[in-house]
Amino acid sequence: TRSLAKIAVYAAEEGTSAKNNVTINSVTFKDIINSGYLFENATPLQTTGDVVLSNTQVTVDKKLNRADADYATKRENAANFTEVAAPHYIHKNPEGKKLVINYTTGSGSAKNAEIEMPAIARNTFYKVLCLVKANGEMTLELVVADWEPGTGKYVDFKDDVAFNNEKGLEWNG
């Protein structure tokens, strides 16, 4: 298994005719583990700090309407959102931490939207969906999914792999 998780942030304006002129200025994960370890049972050398997922201004040009009957299907498709922070790899983190999204609307005033993230698990893909309402307030949704749905195989190394002093690792299955 991977020793990392993946996170991406997407944004859209809510409604069909919204014109808030939304710009995402930065996305920052606050006080998370920013170094880790490769193996699950290893003693980690961990440090914590802020991890900036994006500090490039991104104009939100996609629109979604929560009132649409097919909204649940549309929100599953990243093409319906403006990508704000491309998939970023983060270390496993047993504590939920805060993700802060700094944005501006047409009014020009910068605002922060925050979401308390759950514990970050290995091999998991976290998608943060930002919807900016007509009043300029941002709502955040979190979608937690398998990294690669429907793919891969769980390997129990105790049963499937053996170590041979002369040959090294041997596959038993």
Backbone as a ProteinNet text record, in pm:
[ID]
protein_1_A
[PRIMARY]
TRSLAKIAVYAAEEGTSAKNNVTINSVTFKDIINSGYLFENATPLQTTGDVVLSNTQVTVDKKLNRADADYATKRENAANFTEVAAPHYIHKNPEGKKLVINYTTGSGSAKNAEIEMPAIARNTFYKVLCLVKANGEMTLELVVADWEPGTGKYVDFKDDVAFNNEKGLEWNG
[TERTIARY]
83.7	0	87.3	32.2	105.3	111.9	212.1	222.3	160.1	88.3	32.9	-116.1	-178.7	-315.2	-306	-417.9	-421.2	-536.4	-514.1	-620.3	-622.3	-743.2	-760.2	-874.3	-868.4	-970.5	-1028.6	-1162.4	-1235.3	-1335.9	-1368.8	-1464.2	-1559	-1677.8	-1777.8	-1864.9	-1928.5	-2029	-2162.4	-2241.3	-2370.9	-2472.9	-2555.2	-2657.2	-2616.5	-2709.4	-2682.4	-2635.8	-2664.7	-2626.5	-2542.2	-2477	-2396.1	-2281.9	-2257.2	-2148	-2077.8	-2019.9	-1948.7	-1804.6	-1757.2	-1616.6	-1527.6	-1541	-1469.3	-1327.4	-1233.2	-1093.6	-1047.2	-990.9	-930.9	-785.2	-745.3	-609.8	-510.6	-556.3	-466.4	-546.7	-483.3	-538.5	-427.3	-453.3	-350.1	-404.2	-329.6	-359.4	-282	-351.8	-289.5	-233.3	-108.3	-44.6	-59.1	-27.6	-35.9	103.5	106.6	233.6	282	402.5	451.9	573.3	606.3	704.5	657.1	693.4	638.4	733	675.5	751.9	688.5	764.8	720.2	637	675.5	610.2	517.7	402.7	297	346.4	431.2	472.1	603.9	661.3	788.8	766.7	869.8	863.6	883.6	785.3	795.1	884.7	951.3	1019.4	924.4	849	744.4	768.5	738.9	737	601	559.2	430.7	450.5	354.9	358.2	248.4	237.8	138.4	188.3	98.5	130.7	42.6	104.7	31.7	5.1	-122.1	-159	-162.6	-193	-193.9	-182.1	-98.7	-93.1	-97.3	-151.9	-171	-317	-342	-480.3	-547	-665.6	-741.7	-881.5	-922.9	-1056.9	-1153.6	-1261.2	-1362.7	-1456.3	-1459.6	-1541.2	-1649.5	-1668	-1771	-1889.3	-2008.9	-2131.5	-2205.5	-2259.5	-2338.8	-2460.3	-2569.4	-2691.2	-2732.6	-2729.4	-2766.7	-2911.6	-2995.4	-3137.2	-3162	-3063.2	-3080.4	-3097.3	-3185.9	-3211.1	-3085.5	-2998	-2877.6	-2752.9	-2772.4	-2658.5	-2564	-2617.9	-2533.1	-2441.6	-2492.6	-2411.3	-2308.9	-2352	-2261	-2144.3	-2168.5	-2060.4	-1953.5	-1984.7	-1886.4	-1786.6	-1818.4	-1735.7	-1654.1	-1524	-1436.3	-1445	-1489.5	-1501.6	-1606.8	-1695.6	-1798	-1747.5	-1623.4	-1562.8	-1435.9	-1396.1	-1265.2	-1165.9	-1058.6	-956.7	-878.4	-881.5	-815.5	-679	-673.4	-548.1	-543.9	-449.9	-435.8	-409.6	-438.2	-413	-273	-270.3	-149.3	-133.9	-14.4	8.5	39	-27.7	-8.3	14	80.3	110.5	-8.8	-12.3	-113.5	-110.7	-228	-235.5	-348.7	-317	-419.6	-518.3	-486.8	-575.7	-634.9	-760.5	-819.1	-758.9	-730.6	-673.5	-756.5	-728.5	-808.2	-749.4	-839	-803	-863.8	-781.7	-827	-816.6	-927.6	-932.8	-954.7	-858.7	-868.6	-918.4	-1025.3	-1083.9	-1135.7	-1155.1	-1216.6	-1332.6	-1429.3	-1542	-1532.7	-1629.5	-1631	-1623.5	-1664.5	-1658.7	-1515	-1422.8	-1281.8	-1231.5	-1320.6	-1274	-1236.8	-1121.1	-1073.9	-1146.9	-1180.3	-1249.2	-1179	-1199.7	-1150.4	-1267.6	-1261.3	-1355	-1270.2	-1320.7	-1243.9	-1326	-1256.4	-1320.1	-1230.1	-1289	-1215.7	-1209.1	-1090.4	-1072.2	-1072.6	-1116	-1106.8	-961.7	-937	-804.5	-771.7	-648.9	-607	-553.7	-616.1	-577.6	-497.6	-411.6	-333.3	-425.3	-381.8	-451.7	-592.7	-615.3	-747.7	-738.3	-844.2	-849.5	-955.4	-912.4	-1001.6	-1026.4	-1153.8	-1191.1	-1270.5	-1222	-1293.1	-1362	-1495.2	-1575.5	-1622.1	-1587.7	-1623.6	-1734.6	-1843.4	-1952.2	-1969.8	-1960.9	-1977.5	-2119.6	-2191.9	-2332.1	-2340.8	-2460.9	-2483.8	-2444.1	-2454.3	-2416.7	-2266.2	-2189.4	-2044.1	-1990	-2078.1	-2033	-2000.7	-1899.2	-1856.3	-1900.6	-1958.5	-1986.9	-1890.4	-1852.3	-1754.1	-1813.6	-1785.3	-1825.2	-1699.6	-1698	-1584.2	-1631.6	-1563.9	-1590.8	-1466.9	-1485.7	-1374.6	-1393.6	-1291.9	-1303.5	-1175.2	-1184.6	-1064	-976.9	-847.8	-753.9	-784.7	-796.3	-826.5	-940.7	-1063.2	-1178.2	-1176.5	-1203.7	-1216.5	-1087	-974.2	-847.5	-763	-658.4	-564.3	-604.6	-515.3	-537.6	-471.6	-542.5	-481.9	-388.7	-268	-170	-133.1	-156.3	-114.9	24.1	126.2	262.2	300.4	233.5	265.1	233.2	129.5	86.9	141.4	157.8	187.4	334.3	413.2	553	639.4	744.6	837.3	977.2	1063.2	1200.6	1289.8	1367.9	1462.1	1600.6	1688.7	1821.7	1903.5	1881.2	1959.2	1896	1762.7	1694	1627	1615.1	1545.1	1396	1312	1167.1	1114.1	1024.7	960.8	810.2	744.4	599.3	538.8	446.4	384.4	246.9	197.6	59.9	49.5
-118.7	0	123.8	232.1	358.6	412.9	490.5	553.5	692.8	724.6	858.6	854.4	970.3	992.7	1100.5	1124.4	1224.8	1320.3	1449.8	1549.2	1643	1679.8	1778.1	1870.2	1993.5	2092.4	2147.1	2149.3	2195.3	2300.7	2392.7	2499.3	2526.7	2575.3	2619.2	2724.1	2804.7	2897.1	2824.8	2847.4	2782.2	2861	2788.7	2851.9	2851	2888.9	2885.7	3020.3	3127.3	3259.3	3337.3	3265.8	3334.1	3410.2	3529.8	3611.7	3680.9	3601.2	3656.1	3690.3	3654.8	3676.5	3622.1	3493.3	3428.4	3393	3427.5	3389.5	3318.8	3199.6	3128.8	3173.7	3225.9	3279.7	3177.7	3094	2993.7	2884.1	2768.2	2654.6	2602.9	2601.1	2562.9	2461.1	2353.8	2254.8	2299.1	2326.6	2383.2	2274.7	2291.7	2213.4	2062.8	2013.7	1869.3	1808.9	1678	1605.8	1624	1675.6	1701.5	1618.1	1521.8	1420.1	1292.5	1181.6	1058.5	942.9	827.5	705.1	613.6	516.5	429.9	312.4	253.1	130.3	157.4	92.2	112.5	99.4	0.5	-25.9	40.9	119.2	185.1	300.1	331	447.2	569.8	656	768	881.3	941.9	1067.9	1171.7	1237.7	1326.3	1469.5	1560.4	1701.6	1754.7	1862.6	1920.8	2064.3	2111.7	2249.5	2269.5	2389.2	2419.4	2367.3	2310.2	2264	2342	2418.2	2497.8	2409.1	2384.2	2303.5	2388.1	2516.5	2608	2750.6	2829.5	2972.4	3054.5	2992.6	3057.9	3098.3	3220.8	3265.5	3190.6	3137.3	3061.5	3122	3160.3	3213.2	3097.1	3099.7	2994.1	3024.2	2933.7	2957.7	2852.2	2763.1	2658.9	2693	2646.4	2673.6	2542.8	2526.7	2409.1	2454.8	2384.1	2419.4	2302.3	2322.1	2215.8	2172.6	2259.3	2228.3	2131.4	2112.7	2020.8	1878.2	1803.7	1664.9	1579.6	1613.1	1532.4	1592.6	1678.8	1741.8	1637.9	1534.1	1432.1	1365.5	1343.1	1283.8	1384.3	1508.7	1612.2	1638.3	1632.5	1663.7	1554.9	1437.9	1330.1	1351	1438.8	1459.7	1588.3	1574	1689.9	1789.6	1745	1835.3	1943	1922.5	2022.3	2129.2	2120.3	2215	2272.3	2387.4	2443.2	2381	2324.3	2265.6	2378	2380.1	2485.3	2438	2315.4	2254.8	2115.2	2094	1963.6	1857.4	1731	1628.1	1640.3	1643.8	1668.1	1551	1501.4	1386.7	1435.3	1375.3	1412.7	1287.7	1305.8	1193.3	1157.3	1031.5	983	1072.6	1107.8	1196.8	1147.6	1101.3	1043.7	1145.9	1272	1375.7	1456.1	1491.5	1579.9	1718.8	1781	1915.8	2005.7	2131.9	2232.4	2261.5	2266.5	2309.3	2447.6	2545.2	2683.4	2725.6	2776.3	2824.4	2974.7	3049.8	3195.3	3233.3	3315.5	3351.9	3494.9	3550.5	3682.4	3670.7	3759.8	3768.6	3904	3933.9	4060.4	4181.4	4166.6	4279.3	4314.7	4223	4250.9	4214.8	4183	4149.7	4001.9	3975.3	3837.8	3772.5	3646.3	3569.3	3435.1	3372	3236.7	3142.9	3027.1	2917.9	2806.3	2742.5	2638.7	2511.9	2399.6	2270.6	2187.3	2127.4	2036.1	1901.3	1860.3	1734.6	1619.5	1502.7	1385.6	1338	1234.5	1173.1	1133.5	1157.8	1127.4	984.4	900.1	759.8	735.7	636.6	597.7	547.8	562	508.3	562.7	684.1	744.3	874.1	905.1	1026.7	1117.7	1235.6	1334.9	1444.6	1466.2	1572.2	1676.1	1799.1	1909	1987.4	1997.2	2067.9	2199.5	2309.4	2442.8	2497.7	2539.5	2604.2	2744.7	2844.4	2982.4	3025.8	3062.8	3103.3	3244.6	3282.6	3415.1	3526.6	3503.5	3605.8	3610.8	3527	3528.5	3434.2	3369.2	3273.9	3140.6	3073.9	2946.4	2833	2729.9	2606.9	2500.6	2412.3	2310.1	2171.7	2082.6	1942.5	1858.2	1748.7	1657.1	1524.1	1475.9	1343.9	1259.7	1148	1058.7	931.4	895.1	780.1	697.4	576	496.2	566.8	550.5	614.3	570.6	440.3	386.4	287.5	334.9	245.4	127.9	9.9	-107.7	-165.4	-113.5	-167.1	-213	-282.9	-326	-457	-507.1	-632.9	-621.3	-665.6	-666.6	-785.9	-762.2	-869.4	-882.1	-999.6	-1026.6	-1088.6	-1009.5	-1054.8	-1174	-1192.7	-1307.5	-1437.2	-1436.4	-1558.8	-1573.2	-1461.8	-1468.6	-1453.6	-1400.3	-1376.3	-1438	-1505.3	-1564.8	-1515.1	-1511.6	-1469	-1591.9	-1604.5	-1714	-1651.8	-1698.4	-1639.2	-1639.6	-1737.5	-1745.5	-1666.5	-1662.3	-1601.7	-1468.6	-1434.9	-1312.8	-1339.7	-1242.3	-1257.9	-1352.7	-1441.7	-1532.9	-1518.7	-1513.4	-1502	-1641	-1662.5	-1793.9	-1805	-1700.9	-1706.8	-1679.2
0	0	0	-45.9	-46.1	95.6	122.5	254.4	254.1	146.8	130.3	100.8	110.9	64.4	-43.4	-109	-214.5	-184.3	-208	-188.7	-309	-350.3	-457.5	-418.1	-466.8	-433.4	-563.7	-569.3	-687.2	-644.5	-734.7	-701.1	-817.4	-780.9	-879.3	-812.6	-895.7	-843.3	-844.1	-740	-730.7	-811.5	-887.7	-970	-1115.4	-1199.1	-1343.3	-1397.9	-1325.1	-1376.4	-1275.6	-1183.5	-1081.9	-1147.6	-1097.1	-1150.3	-1035.3	-947.4	-832.1	-862.5	-982.2	-1014.8	-904.4	-878.9	-769.3	-812.2	-726.2	-744.8	-618.8	-635.4	-522.9	-517.1	-401.1	-385.7	-332	-239.5	-182.8	-113.7	-102.2	-28.6	60.6	191.9	287.7	387	406.3	509.3	633	741.7	860.1	952.3	990.8	1096.7	1079	959.1	937.2	933.3	942.3	930.8	787.3	772.5	637.3	601.1	684.8	648.5	714.1	657.8	711	694.9	677	670.4	566.5	523.1	416.1	465.9	576	621.1	737.8	738.3	837.2	980.8	1009.2	1147.2	1186.1	1098.5	1128.1	1226.8	1302.1	1389.6	1301.9	1296.5	1201.9	1251.5	1157.5	1182.8	1125.5	1213.5	1166	1210.9	1121.4	1156.1	1113.2	1174.9	1137.4	1092.6	1017.8	970.9	868.8	817.5	714.6	580	503.4	368.7	272.3	184.7	85.9	-35.9	-63.8	-179.4	-305.9	-289.6	-403.2	-351.5	-415.8	-385.6	-514.5	-616.7	-745.3	-757.7	-798.4	-814.5	-929.6	-899.5	-998.4	-1007.3	-1128.4	-1149	-1165.1	-1087.6	-1092.9	-1209.6	-1306.6	-1425.6	-1447.8	-1352.3	-1363.7	-1273.9	-1316.2	-1241.4	-1217.4	-1096.9	-1060.1	-983	-1000.9	-930.3	-841.3	-708.7	-614.7	-632.2	-685.8	-702.7	-818.7	-905	-1018	-968.4	-1034.4	-995.6	-1009.4	-1102.2	-1123.9	-1057.9	-959	-890.4	-831.7	-767.4	-704	-806.7	-926.1	-1031.9	-1082.8	-1100.6	-1152.2	-1058.1	-927.7	-834.4	-831.2	-884	-890.7	-1004.1	-1096.7	-1214.1	-1198.4	-1187	-1167.3	-1282.5	-1400.9	-1515.6	-1491.7	-1394.7	-1362.8	-1265.8	-1227.7	-1134.1	-1194.6	-1144.9	-1177.1	-1080	-1133	-1044.6	-977.7	-845.7	-768.3	-719.1	-671.3	-627.6	-687.6	-778.6	-842.8	-737.1	-768.1	-667.9	-607.9	-477.6	-399.6	-303.1	-286.8	-199.1	-58	38.8	178.2	261.9	373.6	461	547.2	585.2	678.3	801.5	852.5	967.9	1057.8	1178.6	1265.2	1321.6	1311.7	1364.8	1249.7	1262.9	1163.6	1176.5	1067.2	1066.6	977.6	982.7	911.9	774.2	675.4	541.5	521.9	483.2	469.4	323.4	271.4	133.7	137.6	84.9	80.1	-58.9	-62.4	-191.5	-188.2	-306.2	-319.8	-417.1	-398.4	-490.6	-560.3	-641.5	-714.6	-624.6	-498.4	-404.7	-367.9	-396.5	-371.3	-233.6	-141.9	-7.2	0.7	61.4	77.5	194.3	176	278.9	292.9	408.1	429.4	450.4	388.1	416	474.6	579.5	647.5	657.8	648.8	669.7	759.6	862.1	949.4	878.5	845.8	775.8	876.6	833	920.4	925.9	1003.9	1002.9	858.5	817.9	681.4	678.2	597.7	588.1	461	466.2	349.8	239.4	114.7	-2.1	-19	25.1	17.2	-61.8	-136.7	-217	-155.4	-111.8	-51.9	-154.4	-188.2	-281.9	-204.2	-205.6	-141.6	-252.3	-239.9	-339	-278.2	-341.8	-293.8	-383.6	-322.5	-395.9	-340.6	-427.4	-385.6	-418.3	-313.6	-328.8	-386.5	-424.7	-482.4	-386.6	-254.5	-156	-130.8	-200.7	-187	-80.4	-5.1	96.4	30.5	81.9	26.4	118	58.4	132.7	83.3	172.7	139.4	161.1	69.5	81.6	68.9	142.9	137.1	83.1	-20.2	-75.3	-48.1	21	54.1	-27.9	-104.1	-193.8	-190.1	-242.9	-262	-364.4	-351.2	-443.5	-586.2	-608.5	-740.3	-725.2	-732.2	-712.8	-809	-755.1	-837.7	-889.3	-844.6	-893.4	-776.2	-807.5	-705.6	-640.5	-562.6	-493.4	-357.8	-256.8	-124.5	-116.2	-76.1	-62.3	83.8	139.9	277.3	268.3	294.4	273.5	360.8	472.4	558.3	486.3	401.6	335.2	194	123.3	-19.1	-55.4	33.8	3.3	112.7	72.5	168.7	137.5	238	217.4	216.8	111.3	96.4	101	191.7	208.7	80.3	-6.6	-129.9	-244.6	-249.3	-362.8	-330.9	-204.9	-167.4	-153.4	-191.1	-179.5	-286	-245.9	-338.3	-327.8	-442.4	-447.6	-440.4	-347.2	-329.4	-394.7	-455.4	-506.2	-651.3
[MASK]
+++++++++++++++++++++++++++++++++++++++++++++++++++++++++++++++++++++++++++++++++++++++++++++++++++++++++++++++++++++++++++++++++++++++++++++++++++++++++++++++++++++++++++++

